[in-house]
Structure formats: C-alpha cells, structure tokens
Amino acid sequence: MSHMAAPSPLRLSVVVIGLNEEARLQGALQAVFDTCPAHCELEVFYVDSGSKDRSVAIAEAMPGVQVLRLQTQRPSAAKARNMGLAQVRGDYVQLIDGDSVLQAGWLETAVQTLEANSGIACVFGQCVEAYPEQSVYMRVCGLDWHIPAGDHRLCGGNSMWRREVIAAHGFFDEALQLGEEPDLCYRVRQQGHRIVCVDQPMVLHDLAMVTFKQYWKRGEATGKAYARVASRYWRLPEKMWLRELVRNFTEPLTWAVVVCLGAVFVGGVGGGLLALLAWWLLRAAKIARTVRKRADGWLGACLYGLHCQFIRLPVVVGQVKGLLQR
C-alpha cells in the first residue's frame, strides 16, 4: 500500500528592522510568532541599525529570532531590510518596522493572496495607528494610512513580498535614504508584477509623534522622498511622483494668490490672511466630508482637513532640500 508524502510546509520569512525600539520591539517580535499560520515554516530576523538601548538584548533573548547588526555610519531602512533579505530562505517575506505589531489573521491572508495569484509581487493591508488619542498629530496622520483595496503603484515598509521577485530586482536601492519603497515598487511593476492592497488590518503602528517639531520633520521627510523619486524617474513614461511634486509646489503659490487678492479686495495684510484662512477652511471642509466616517466624527474629520492643508508647508521645504541635496 503506497502512502502519499505530506506536502512540504510553505516557508515564510519575517524581517523586522529597528533602531532604539526597546519599548516596542518585544511586542513586535512576539506578534510574529503569535500570528504565524500553522502550515508555515517560519524564520525570523531582527536587523538592528545601531541601537544605543536594549533592543539587541531583547531580540537576542527571544527564542527563534536571528539577530543581525547593521554596521554603517549612515543607517537606513533600505540597508537594514537588504541585510535581512540577503539571509532569508522563505518563499514569501514579510517586512516589518520595529514600531509595528502584526495583527491576527494578516499573515494567513497575505500568504493566501500571493498563493492565489502568481502575478502579485507584493501585498499589504491597513496600517492602524495604535494610540490616536495621544496627540492630534497621531490622530490626523493615522488617517493618512487608510488605503483602498486593489492595485496600487507603491506600498510602505510594512508589506509581504514574493522573495524571488524582490531578489530578481536587486532589493531596495541603498542610495536612497528615503523613498526606497516606491522606487522598488516602480521597478517591479515595470516587469508586469502587481502591488496589491487588501482591506484588512495588517499592523498596529505607534507613530510616537507628540510634538510639532516631530510633525514638521515628518513632513519634510515626505517632501524629500517625493523629490528624490520624482527626479529619478521624470524622464520615463510613468514619471513616478512628478505630479505630486509639482502639485505640492503649486499649492503654496495658490495661497500666495489668495493672500494678494484678499489684501486688494478686503484690505491690507489682515485681509489677505483672512482670505487665506477662509480658503483653508473651505478646502478642509471639503476633505472632511470625505473622511467623516473613518475619522469618528466631524472633529477628527475637520482636523484632518486642516492637516492636509498645512502639511504642504513642511513637504515643500523637504522637496526643496531633496532637490538641492541630489
């Protein structure tokens, strides 16, 4: 009597990256083991980018976690992820930032999505802010992360990839301190692969943004990413992020026109600023109507609308810096 051999377990790799994440790292790593599908053979890597706290000790104390140390004067997410990707042997690779905690059911859903369609190179889900009540900045930025289900041009750092595809395209470009994810997604899509979002919670993310300075610096970093990616691809057919770059530059010019018109027709500098405030409020109200349900009411929606207006300022500053630093 013959016996059919049991199917080989699917190999799943997880790469967690972090820098000074001792307060959140254990939760991030434990969630990997807690949410791994039973039919998967799991390997977990933690790549540390030079932490000065107890991050490395925490990771080394966890059974099943292989710890890698990035030795460089200029650490980056791209370098850290690549160090882990060079070691993985799984069919699929889940990338996680050390400030994020995987949600139950996500790994199963992501694996099933990749198994069902060989044309999908990367799948990601919803990133949910863990503590939106801690600051207005975390509340409004958390709303930025809601992505509609379906095909997209890019993903963020938390995502699951088909290992053979990401390896064939040279991993992340380490020359990019920012914007490495859209850059890789662009290269992958040019070969016919898909980047897909699933409408399911993927991670709880702790933004830990409680000051205006942190908010401004995050906006600048976003602007730098726009500038570096757009300047790399503006000659190519898709012109990745060029439209966003131009839009971010033209919006403040619109404000200047509104101020000038207000100064002329209302009167003086005060009239100009009053006109700008009215313009902002009208634009914010329009945005608020579209996000009211997921913003848990009008207050959150209106705050988000104002955020979408004001954030243009640090983004434009970041774009200028990004273009000058090329």
mmCIF file of C-alpha atoms in Angstrom:
data_model
loop_
_atom_site.group_PDB
_atom_site.id
_atom_site.type_symbol
_atom_site.label_atom_id
_atom_site.label_comp_id
_atom_site.label_asym_id
_atom_site.label_seq_id
_atom_site.Cartn_x
_atom_site.Cartn_y
_atom_site.Cartn_z
ATOM 1 C CA MET A 1 0.000 0.000 0.000
ATOM 2 C CA SER A 2 1.510 3.331 -1.055
ATOM 3 C CA HIS A 3 1.485 6.400 1.088
ATOM 4 C CA MET A 4 1.382 9.886 -0.334
ATOM 5 C CA ALA A 5 4.071 12.153 1.067
ATOM 6 C CA ALA A 6 2.819 15.079 3.102
ATOM 7 C CA PRO A 7 3.156 18.390 1.289
ATOM 8 C CA SER A 8 6.164 20.455 2.255
ATOM 9 C CA PRO A 9 5.287 23.345 4.561
ATOM 10 C CA LEU A 10 5.320 26.764 2.980
ATOM 11 C CA ARG A 11 8.406 28.698 4.034
ATOM 12 C CA LEU A 12 7.709 32.149 5.465
ATOM 13 C CA SER A 13 10.413 34.634 6.413
ATOM 14 C CA VAL A 14 9.924 37.749 8.511
ATOM 15 C CA VAL A 15 12.418 40.623 8.654
ATOM 16 C CA VAL A 16 11.956 43.152 11.450
ATOM 17 C CA ILE A 17 14.110 46.292 11.425
ATOM 18 C CA GLY A 18 14.634 48.717 14.272
ATOM 19 C CA LEU A 19 16.670 51.485 15.864
ATOM 20 C CA ASN A 20 16.278 52.183 19.584
ATOM 21 C CA GLU A 21 12.931 50.387 19.770
ATOM 22 C CA GLU A 22 13.293 48.720 23.183
ATOM 23 C CA ALA A 23 9.869 49.908 24.337
ATOM 24 C CA ARG A 24 8.067 48.301 21.399
ATOM 25 C CA LEU A 25 10.356 45.634 19.960
ATOM 26 C CA GLN A 26 9.342 42.679 22.113
ATOM 27 C CA GLY A 27 5.700 43.193 21.199
ATOM 28 C CA ALA A 28 6.570 43.438 17.523
ATOM 29 C CA LEU A 29 8.605 40.222 17.579
ATOM 30 C CA GLN A 30 6.164 38.265 19.737
ATOM 31 C CA ALA A 31 3.297 39.118 17.397
ATOM 32 C CA VAL A 32 5.172 37.418 14.548
ATOM 33 C CA PHE A 33 5.163 34.086 16.374
ATOM 34 C CA ASP A 34 1.631 34.543 17.708
ATOM 35 C CA THR A 35 0.117 35.221 14.270
ATOM 36 C CA CYS A 36 2.121 32.839 12.069
ATOM 37 C CA PRO A 37 -0.106 30.329 10.220
ATOM 38 C CA ALA A 38 0.296 26.762 11.453
ATOM 39 C CA HIS A 39 1.085 25.435 7.967
ATOM 40 C CA CYS A 40 4.088 27.746 7.528
ATOM 41 C CA GLU A 41 7.718 27.038 8.350
ATOM 42 C CA LEU A 42 8.824 30.296 9.970
ATOM 43 C CA GLU A 43 12.170 32.073 10.206
ATOM 44 C CA VAL A 44 12.536 35.465 11.881
ATOM 45 C CA PHE A 45 15.336 38.011 11.523
ATOM 46 C CA TYR A 46 15.805 41.191 13.500
ATOM 47 C CA VAL A 47 18.148 43.732 11.913
ATOM 48 C CA ASP A 48 19.397 46.402 14.300
ATOM 49 C CA SER A 49 20.646 49.699 12.865
ATOM 50 C CA GLY A 50 22.945 50.659 15.740
ATOM 51 C CA SER A 51 20.649 50.955 18.747
ATOM 52 C CA LYS A 52 22.017 52.514 21.925
ATOM 53 C CA ASP A 53 19.289 50.999 24.082
ATOM 54 C CA ARG A 54 18.434 47.361 24.941
ATOM 55 C CA SER A 55 16.928 46.486 21.550
ATOM 56 C CA VAL A 56 19.610 43.938 20.639
ATOM 57 C CA ALA A 57 19.489 42.264 24.058
ATOM 58 C CA ILE A 58 15.703 41.987 23.861
ATOM 59 C CA ALA A 59 15.847 40.374 20.416
ATOM 60 C CA GLU A 60 18.667 38.002 21.382
ATOM 61 C CA ALA A 61 16.682 36.808 24.395
ATOM 62 C CA MET A 62 13.749 35.698 22.241
ATOM 63 C CA PRO A 63 13.938 32.075 21.019
ATOM 64 C CA GLY A 64 13.723 31.744 17.261
ATOM 65 C CA VAL A 65 14.943 35.260 16.456
ATOM 66 C CA GLN A 66 18.167 35.613 14.477
ATOM 67 C CA VAL A 67 19.813 38.964 15.190
ATOM 68 C CA LEU A 68 21.820 40.865 12.582
ATOM 69 C CA ARG A 69 23.699 44.107 13.248
ATOM 70 C CA LEU A 70 23.997 46.754 10.568
ATOM 71 C CA GLN A 71 27.476 48.274 10.714
ATOM 72 C CA THR A 72 27.427 51.641 8.967
ATOM 73 C CA GLN A 73 27.813 55.322 9.743
ATOM 74 C CA ARG A 74 24.639 56.112 7.778
ATOM 75 C CA PRO A 75 21.983 53.517 8.605
ATOM 76 C CA SER A 76 18.767 53.462 6.610
ATOM 77 C CA ALA A 77 15.671 51.338 6.259
ATOM 78 C CA ALA A 78 16.851 50.195 2.814
ATOM 79 C CA LYS A 79 20.194 48.956 4.152
ATOM 80 C CA ALA A 80 18.591 47.217 7.122
ATOM 81 C CA ARG A 81 15.945 45.466 5.040
ATOM 82 C CA ASN A 82 18.509 44.387 2.458
ATOM 83 C CA MET A 83 20.690 42.866 5.160
ATOM 84 C CA GLY A 84 17.773 40.728 6.269
ATOM 85 C CA LEU A 85 16.645 39.928 2.729
ATOM 86 C CA ALA A 86 20.112 38.613 1.908
ATOM 87 C CA GLN A 87 19.657 35.938 4.601
ATOM 88 C CA VAL A 88 16.065 34.805 4.135
ATOM 89 C CA ARG A 89 15.143 31.482 2.556
ATOM 90 C CA GLY A 90 11.363 31.702 2.626
ATOM 91 C CA ASP A 91 9.020 31.651 -0.341
ATOM 92 C CA TYR A 92 7.477 34.866 0.971
ATOM 93 C CA VAL A 93 8.971 37.632 3.107
ATOM 94 C CA GLN A 94 7.034 39.852 5.488
ATOM 95 C CA LEU A 95 8.833 43.125 6.184
ATOM 96 C CA ILE A 96 8.006 44.875 9.452
ATOM 97 C CA ASP A 97 9.211 48.047 11.127
ATOM 98 C CA GLY A 98 10.078 47.727 14.794
ATOM 99 C CA ASP A 99 7.332 50.153 15.815
ATOM 100 C CA SER A 100 4.611 47.981 14.273
ATOM 101 C CA VAL A 101 2.712 44.955 15.592
ATOM 102 C CA LEU A 102 1.246 42.375 13.208
ATOM 103 C CA GLN A 103 -2.482 41.792 13.559
ATOM 104 C CA ALA A 104 -4.143 38.392 13.873
ATOM 105 C CA GLY A 105 -5.009 36.829 10.540
ATOM 106 C CA TRP A 106 -2.824 39.099 8.430
ATOM 107 C CA LEU A 107 -0.045 36.619 7.617
ATOM 108 C CA GLU A 108 -2.620 33.995 6.627
ATOM 109 C CA THR A 109 -4.425 36.458 4.348
ATOM 110 C CA ALA A 110 -1.208 37.720 2.771
ATOM 111 C CA VAL A 111 0.069 34.204 2.065
ATOM 112 C CA GLN A 112 -3.268 33.166 0.560
ATOM 113 C CA THR A 113 -3.286 36.253 -1.663
ATOM 114 C CA LEU A 114 0.188 35.530 -3.029
ATOM 115 C CA GLU A 115 -0.563 31.827 -3.429
ATOM 116 C CA ALA A 116 -3.730 32.563 -5.405
ATOM 117 C CA ASN A 117 -2.136 34.883 -7.969
ATOM 118 C CA SER A 118 1.426 34.497 -9.209
ATOM 119 C CA GLY A 119 1.268 37.947 -10.806
ATOM 120 C CA ILE A 120 1.185 39.662 -7.419
ATOM 121 C CA ALA A 121 4.668 40.552 -6.184
ATOM 122 C CA CYS A 122 3.674 42.388 -3.025
ATOM 123 C CA VAL A 123 0.624 42.527 -0.788
ATOM 124 C CA PHE A 124 -0.087 44.910 2.064
ATOM 125 C CA GLY A 125 -3.014 45.763 4.302
ATOM 126 C CA GLN A 126 -4.224 48.557 6.528
ATOM 127 C CA CYS A 127 -1.830 50.280 8.891
ATOM 128 C CA VAL A 128 -3.725 51.386 12.008
ATOM 129 C CA GLU A 129 -2.413 53.998 14.435
ATOM 130 C CA ALA A 130 -2.123 52.361 17.849
ATOM 131 C CA TYR A 131 -2.605 55.464 20.011
ATOM 132 C CA PRO A 132 -4.512 58.179 18.101
ATOM 133 C CA GLU A 133 -5.689 59.679 21.380
ATOM 134 C CA GLN A 134 -2.154 60.586 22.491
ATOM 135 C CA SER A 135 -1.787 63.621 20.226
ATOM 136 C CA VAL A 136 -3.563 65.475 17.446
ATOM 137 C CA TYR A 137 -0.597 64.672 15.188
ATOM 138 C CA MET A 138 -1.023 60.923 15.634
ATOM 139 C CA ARG A 139 -4.762 61.277 15.128
ATOM 140 C CA VAL A 140 -4.538 63.036 11.763
ATOM 141 C CA CYS A 141 -1.513 61.147 10.429
ATOM 142 C CA GLY A 142 -3.230 57.867 11.229
ATOM 143 C CA LEU A 143 -5.980 58.804 8.778
ATOM 144 C CA ASP A 144 -3.368 59.199 6.030
ATOM 145 C CA TRP A 145 -2.720 55.466 6.182
ATOM 146 C CA HIS A 146 -6.115 54.243 5.002
ATOM 147 C CA ILE A 147 -5.572 52.781 1.527
ATOM 148 C CA PRO A 148 -8.426 51.481 -0.674
ATOM 149 C CA ALA A 149 -8.241 47.806 -1.593
ATOM 150 C CA GLY A 150 -6.916 46.970 -5.050
ATOM 151 C CA ASP A 151 -3.862 47.556 -7.221
ATOM 152 C CA HIS A 152 -1.512 50.403 -6.313
ATOM 153 C CA ARG A 153 1.689 51.984 -7.561
ATOM 154 C CA LEU A 154 3.543 51.577 -4.280
ATOM 155 C CA CYS A 155 3.496 50.265 -0.731
ATOM 156 C CA GLY A 156 5.048 51.232 2.586
ATOM 157 C CA GLY A 157 7.668 49.481 4.660
ATOM 158 C CA ASN A 158 5.222 47.009 6.216
ATOM 159 C CA SER A 159 4.422 44.576 3.405
ATOM 160 C CA MET A 160 4.765 40.958 2.259
ATOM 161 C CA TRP A 161 6.817 40.175 -0.841
ATOM 162 C CA ARG A 162 7.395 37.219 -3.103
ATOM 163 C CA ARG A 163 11.080 36.552 -2.395
ATOM 164 C CA GLU A 164 12.046 35.507 -5.916
ATOM 165 C CA VAL A 165 10.661 38.756 -7.336
ATOM 166 C CA ILE A 166 12.276 41.095 -4.858
ATOM 167 C CA ALA A 167 15.603 39.285 -5.270
ATOM 168 C CA ALA A 168 15.422 39.474 -9.062
ATOM 169 C CA HIS A 169 15.098 43.264 -8.865
ATOM 170 C CA GLY A 170 18.067 43.873 -6.603
ATOM 171 C CA PHE A 171 16.230 44.539 -3.336
ATOM 172 C CA PHE A 172 15.961 48.146 -2.127
ATOM 173 C CA ASP A 173 18.232 50.840 -3.537
ATOM 174 C CA GLU A 174 20.607 51.731 -0.702
ATOM 175 C CA ALA A 175 21.464 55.038 -2.366
ATOM 176 C CA LEU A 176 18.027 56.252 -1.259
ATOM 177 C CA GLN A 177 17.736 57.336 2.361
ATOM 178 C CA LEU A 178 14.037 57.976 1.700
ATOM 179 C CA GLY A 179 11.583 56.750 -0.920
ATOM 180 C CA GLU A 180 13.120 53.296 -1.241
ATOM 181 C CA GLU A 181 9.727 51.533 -1.218
ATOM 182 C CA PRO A 182 8.143 53.402 -4.169
ATOM 183 C CA ASP A 183 11.418 53.050 -6.056
ATOM 184 C CA LEU A 184 11.399 49.254 -5.702
ATOM 185 C CA CYS A 185 7.684 49.086 -6.487
ATOM 186 C CA TYR A 186 8.253 51.086 -9.667
ATOM 187 C CA ARG A 187 10.987 48.709 -10.864
ATOM 188 C CA VAL A 188 8.890 45.657 -10.021
ATOM 189 C CA ARG A 189 5.791 46.968 -11.795
ATOM 190 C CA GLN A 190 7.748 47.729 -14.956
ATOM 191 C CA GLN A 191 8.221 43.968 -15.309
ATOM 192 C CA GLY A 192 4.484 43.322 -15.146
ATOM 193 C CA HIS A 193 4.132 42.464 -11.453
ATOM 194 C CA ARG A 194 1.349 43.824 -9.252
ATOM 195 C CA ILE A 195 1.327 45.632 -5.899
ATOM 196 C CA VAL A 196 -1.968 44.891 -4.138
ATOM 197 C CA CYS A 197 -3.671 46.246 -1.031
ATOM 198 C CA VAL A 198 -6.084 44.058 0.935
ATOM 199 C CA ASP A 199 -8.710 45.754 3.097
ATOM 200 C CA GLN A 200 -7.701 44.046 6.324
ATOM 201 C CA PRO A 201 -5.743 45.306 9.350
ATOM 202 C CA MET A 202 -2.076 44.467 8.832
ATOM 203 C CA VAL A 203 -0.262 46.221 11.686
ATOM 204 C CA LEU A 204 -0.837 48.459 14.658
ATOM 205 C CA HIS A 205 1.675 51.268 14.226
ATOM 206 C CA ASP A 206 2.920 53.501 17.030
ATOM 207 C CA LEU A 207 3.847 56.778 15.363
ATOM 208 C CA ALA A 208 5.005 58.253 18.699
ATOM 209 C CA MET A 209 4.576 61.811 17.410
ATOM 210 C CA VAL A 210 3.707 64.208 20.207
ATOM 211 C CA THR A 211 5.441 67.481 19.262
ATOM 212 C CA PHE A 212 5.080 69.972 16.433
ATOM 213 C CA LYS A 213 8.794 69.551 15.659
ATOM 214 C CA GLN A 214 8.289 65.822 15.008
ATOM 215 C CA TYR A 215 5.282 66.603 12.821
ATOM 216 C CA TRP A 216 7.237 69.153 10.789
ATOM 217 C CA LYS A 217 10.247 66.835 10.351
ATOM 218 C CA ARG A 218 7.989 64.031 9.146
ATOM 219 C CA GLY A 219 6.512 66.396 6.568
ATOM 220 C CA GLU A 220 10.000 67.385 5.429
ATOM 221 C CA ALA A 221 10.997 63.727 5.104
ATOM 222 C CA THR A 222 7.947 63.102 2.924
ATOM 223 C CA GLY A 223 8.941 66.028 0.718
ATOM 224 C CA LYS A 224 12.492 64.741 0.351
ATOM 225 C CA ALA A 225 11.149 61.355 -0.719
ATOM 226 C CA TYR A 226 8.922 62.976 -3.360
ATOM 227 C CA ALA A 227 11.873 64.966 -4.693
ATOM 228 C CA ARG A 228 14.319 62.087 -4.910
ATOM 229 C CA VAL A 229 11.953 59.616 -6.521
ATOM 230 C CA ALA A 230 10.457 62.169 -8.944
ATOM 231 C CA SER A 231 13.884 63.426 -10.017
ATOM 232 C CA ARG A 232 14.961 59.851 -10.705
ATOM 233 C CA TYR A 233 12.024 58.942 -12.946
ATOM 234 C CA TRP A 234 10.769 62.177 -14.506
ATOM 235 C CA ARG A 235 12.183 61.294 -17.934
ATOM 236 C CA LEU A 236 10.432 57.904 -18.030
ATOM 237 C CA PRO A 237 6.859 57.307 -19.254
ATOM 238 C CA GLU A 238 5.197 56.954 -15.846
ATOM 239 C CA LYS A 239 7.081 59.905 -14.279
ATOM 240 C CA MET A 240 6.736 58.470 -10.787
ATOM 241 C CA TRP A 241 5.688 61.124 -8.229
ATOM 242 C CA LEU A 242 6.320 64.030 -10.628
ATOM 243 C CA ARG A 243 2.664 65.087 -10.488
ATOM 244 C CA GLU A 244 2.724 65.024 -6.694
ATOM 245 C CA LEU A 245 5.952 67.027 -6.655
ATOM 246 C CA VAL A 246 4.513 69.733 -8.912
ATOM 247 C CA ARG A 247 1.189 69.810 -7.050
ATOM 248 C CA ASN A 248 2.962 70.325 -3.738
ATOM 249 C CA PHE A 249 4.883 73.255 -5.206
ATOM 250 C CA THR A 250 1.853 74.883 -6.847
ATOM 251 C CA GLU A 251 -0.457 74.712 -3.821
ATOM 252 C CA PRO A 252 1.510 77.318 -1.789
ATOM 253 C CA LEU A 253 1.570 79.520 -4.898
ATOM 254 C CA THR A 254 -2.223 79.347 -4.859
ATOM 255 C CA TRP A 255 -2.146 80.521 -1.258
ATOM 256 C CA ALA A 256 0.004 83.490 -2.258
ATOM 257 C CA VAL A 257 -2.545 84.453 -4.920
ATOM 258 C CA VAL A 258 -5.376 84.174 -2.375
ATOM 259 C CA VAL A 259 -3.471 86.392 0.077
ATOM 260 C CA CYS A 260 -2.818 89.005 -2.608
ATOM 261 C CA LEU A 261 -6.458 89.039 -3.703
ATOM 262 C CA GLY A 262 -7.579 89.292 -0.099
ATOM 263 C CA ALA A 263 -5.203 92.171 0.516
ATOM 264 C CA VAL A 264 -6.584 94.022 -2.509
ATOM 265 C CA PHE A 265 -10.306 93.390 -2.107
ATOM 266 C CA VAL A 266 -10.635 93.018 1.680
ATOM 267 C CA GLY A 267 -7.848 95.325 2.734
ATOM 268 C CA GLY A 268 -4.219 95.055 3.803
ATOM 269 C CA VAL A 269 -2.244 92.184 5.250
ATOM 270 C CA GLY A 270 -5.056 91.315 7.628
ATOM 271 C CA GLY A 271 -7.467 90.966 4.746
ATOM 272 C CA GLY A 272 -5.029 88.737 2.911
ATOM 273 C CA LEU A 273 -4.573 86.451 5.901
ATOM 274 C CA LEU A 274 -8.323 86.356 6.471
ATOM 275 C CA ALA A 275 -8.833 85.314 2.852
ATOM 276 C CA LEU A 276 -6.214 82.580 3.246
ATOM 277 C CA LEU A 277 -7.903 81.298 6.401
ATOM 278 C CA ALA A 278 -11.242 81.185 4.599
ATOM 279 C CA TRP A 279 -9.614 79.310 1.704
ATOM 280 C CA TRP A 280 -8.082 76.780 4.079
ATOM 281 C CA LEU A 281 -11.369 76.253 5.898
ATOM 282 C CA LEU A 282 -13.271 75.695 2.656
ATOM 283 C CA ARG A 283 -10.707 73.167 1.429
ATOM 284 C CA ALA A 284 -10.588 71.491 4.837
ATOM 285 C CA ALA A 285 -14.395 71.195 4.930
ATOM 286 C CA LYS A 286 -14.403 69.541 1.521
ATOM 287 C CA ILE A 287 -11.857 66.949 2.685
ATOM 288 C CA ALA A 288 -13.674 66.473 5.999
ATOM 289 C CA ARG A 289 -16.862 65.384 4.239
ATOM 290 C CA THR A 290 -14.995 62.532 2.546
ATOM 291 C CA VAL A 291 -13.347 61.151 5.710
ATOM 292 C CA ARG A 292 -16.013 61.781 8.373
ATOM 293 C CA LYS A 293 -16.959 58.137 8.844
ATOM 294 C CA ARG A 294 -13.457 56.790 9.327
ATOM 295 C CA ALA A 295 -12.436 59.874 11.333
ATOM 296 C CA ASP A 296 -15.033 59.049 14.026
ATOM 297 C CA GLY A 297 -16.960 62.278 13.656
ATOM 298 C CA TRP A 298 -16.705 65.833 12.424
ATOM 299 C CA LEU A 299 -13.978 66.971 14.831
ATOM 300 C CA GLY A 300 -11.474 64.391 13.634
ATOM 301 C CA ALA A 301 -12.528 64.962 10.038
ATOM 302 C CA CYS A 302 -12.047 68.731 10.277
ATOM 303 C CA LEU A 303 -8.668 68.334 11.968
ATOM 304 C CA TYR A 304 -7.636 66.021 9.155
ATOM 305 C CA GLY A 305 -8.799 68.541 6.567
ATOM 306 C CA LEU A 306 -6.669 71.264 8.161
ATOM 307 C CA HIS A 307 -3.734 68.861 8.356
ATOM 308 C CA CYS A 308 -3.994 68.197 4.617
ATOM 309 C CA GLN A 309 -3.641 71.950 4.013
ATOM 310 C CA PHE A 310 -0.897 72.798 6.485
ATOM 311 C CA ILE A 311 1.311 69.771 5.815
ATOM 312 C CA ARG A 312 2.092 71.230 2.384
ATOM 313 C CA LEU A 313 4.476 73.693 4.042
ATOM 314 C CA PRO A 314 6.996 71.205 5.500
ATOM 315 C CA VAL A 315 6.547 68.973 2.452
ATOM 316 C CA VAL A 316 7.570 71.827 0.136
ATOM 317 C CA VAL A 317 10.553 72.634 2.365
ATOM 318 C CA GLY A 318 11.543 68.962 2.179
ATOM 319 C CA GLN A 319 11.147 68.913 -1.596
ATOM 320 C CA VAL A 320 13.462 71.904 -1.965
ATOM 321 C CA LYS A 321 16.048 70.299 0.313
ATOM 322 C CA GLY A 322 15.721 66.991 -1.516
ATOM 323 C CA LEU A 323 16.323 68.590 -4.915
ATOM 324 C CA LEU A 324 19.277 70.640 -3.649
ATOM 325 C CA GLN A 325 20.882 67.604 -1.987
ATOM 326 C CA ARG A 326 20.786 65.410 -5.086
#
